[in-house]
Short mmCIF file of C-alpha atoms in Angstrom, two decimals:
data_model
loop_
_atom_site.label_atom_id
_atom_site.label_comp_id
_atom_site.label_asym_id
_atom_site.label_seq_id
_atom_site.Cartn_x
_atom_site.Cartn_y
_atom_site.Cartn_z
CA SER S 1 20.40 45.25 -25.19
CA SER S 2 22.51 42.47 -26.57
CA SER S 3 23.63 41.01 -23.23
CA PRO S 4 20.14 40.12 -21.89
CA LEU S 5 19.30 38.52 -25.22
CA SER S 6 22.52 36.50 -25.22
CA ALA S 7 21.94 35.45 -21.60
CA VAL S 8 18.48 34.18 -22.51
CA SER S 9 19.80 32.30 -25.53
CA VAL S 10 22.57 30.69 -23.44
CA HIS S 11 20.01 29.70 -20.83
CA LEU S 12 17.73 28.16 -23.44
CA ARG S 13 20.58 26.23 -25.07
CA ARG S 14 21.69 24.80 -21.73
CA ASN S 15 18.21 23.72 -20.70
CA ILE S 16 16.90 22.45 -24.02
CA GLY S 17 17.18 18.84 -22.85
CA VAL S 18 15.19 19.51 -19.71
CA THR S 19 12.51 21.50 -21.49
CA ALA S 20 12.16 18.89 -24.22
CA VAL S 21 11.41 16.22 -21.61
CA ALA S 22 9.10 18.53 -19.68
CA PHE S 23 7.03 19.42 -22.73
CA ASN S 24 6.82 15.85 -23.98
CA LYS S 25 3.67 14.50 -22.37
CA ASP S 26 3.78 11.14 -24.16
CA LEU S 27 5.37 8.34 -22.17
CA ASP S 28 7.40 5.61 -23.75
CA PRO S 29 5.59 2.23 -23.68
CA ILE S 30 7.69 0.70 -20.90
CA GLN S 31 7.34 3.74 -18.67
CA LYS S 32 3.58 3.77 -19.34
CA LEU S 33 3.30 0.09 -18.33
CA PHE S 34 5.25 0.78 -15.15
CA VAL S 35 3.06 3.74 -14.18
CA ASP S 36 -0.10 1.75 -14.99
CA LYS S 37 1.04 -1.13 -12.75
CA ILE S 38 1.76 1.27 -9.90
CA ARG S 39 -1.72 2.77 -10.22
CA GLU S 40 -3.30 -0.70 -10.42
CA TYR S 41 -1.42 -1.80 -7.28
CA LYS S 42 -2.52 1.36 -5.45
CA ALA S 43 -6.17 0.71 -6.35
CA LYS S 44 -5.94 -2.93 -5.22
CA ARG S 45 -4.25 -1.95 -1.96
CA GLN S 46 -6.93 0.63 -1.18
CA ALA S 47 -9.67 -1.87 -1.98
CA SER S 48 -8.22 -4.64 0.17
CA GLY S 49 -7.02 -2.41 3.00
CA GLY S 50 -3.70 -4.23 3.27
CA PRO S 51 -1.12 -6.14 1.30
CA VAL S 52 -2.12 -7.10 -2.24
CA ASP S 53 -2.45 -10.66 -3.56
CA THR S 54 -1.78 -12.40 -0.26
CA GLY S 55 -3.42 -15.60 0.79
CA PRO S 56 -4.40 -17.01 4.18
CA GLU S 57 -0.83 -18.26 4.73
CA TYR S 58 0.38 -14.65 4.83
CA GLN S 59 -2.09 -13.82 7.62
CA GLN S 60 -1.05 -16.96 9.52
CA ASP S 61 2.63 -16.03 9.22
CA LEU S 62 1.88 -12.50 10.38
CA GLU S 63 -0.04 -13.76 13.42
CA ARG S 64 2.75 -16.22 14.24
CA GLU S 65 5.37 -13.46 14.12
CA PHE S 66 3.23 -11.18 16.31
CA PHE S 67 2.84 -14.07 18.77
CA LYS S 68 6.63 -14.52 18.90
CA LEU S 69 7.17 -10.82 19.47
CA LYS S 70 4.52 -10.74 22.17
CA HIS S 71 6.24 -13.54 24.05
CA MET S 72 9.69 -12.02 23.55
CA TYR S 73 8.87 -8.54 24.72
CA GLY S 74 5.73 -9.13 26.79
CA LYS S 75 3.59 -6.56 25.02
CA ALA S 76 -0.04 -7.22 24.27
CA ASP S 77 -0.48 -4.75 21.41
CA MET S 78 2.41 -4.53 18.96
CA ASN S 79 0.77 -1.81 16.85
CA THR S 80 0.96 0.92 19.50
CA PHE S 81 4.03 2.83 20.57
CA PRO S 82 5.07 2.07 24.16
CA ASN S 83 4.59 4.67 26.86
CA PHE S 84 7.72 5.53 28.79
CA LYS S 85 7.52 6.88 32.31
CA PHE S 86 10.67 8.37 33.75
CA GLU S 87 10.92 9.32 37.39
CA ASP S 88 13.38 11.85 38.73
CA PRO S 89 15.98 10.35 41.06
CA GLN S 90 15.79 11.54 44.64
CA PHE S 91 19.19 13.13 45.15
CA PHE S 92 18.10 15.13 48.18
CA PHE S 93 17.29 11.99 50.16
CA PHE S 94 20.68 10.52 49.29
CA LEU S 95 22.53 13.70 50.31
CA THR S 96 20.76 14.07 53.68
CA ARG S 97 21.37 10.44 54.49
CA THR S 98 25.10 10.66 53.80
CA ILE S 99 25.47 13.92 55.73
CA LYS S 100 23.78 12.53 58.89
CA LYS S 101 26.05 9.46 59.10
CA PRO S 102 29.25 11.02 60.62
#
């Protein structure tokens, strides 16, 4: 009877720091400001549908970089993943051609 009780007490003593933090619902002021800013940024991003607090120069830079990439790699749409098409090599044709030569 004593060993389960002592095991529980040892467990509680070891985890008192974790449980104290878990049961403390109040945030310190700096942590609260940080979490509030993250939530504010998330709301702004969802409202604007893109990067937050950017001006027209950001859009111009983005278009210029897409233009450079388009000319470098020859792709029209940089937002889609390229389709790869692999064809099987024709080994049979190569083998019959080399066998008929002698």
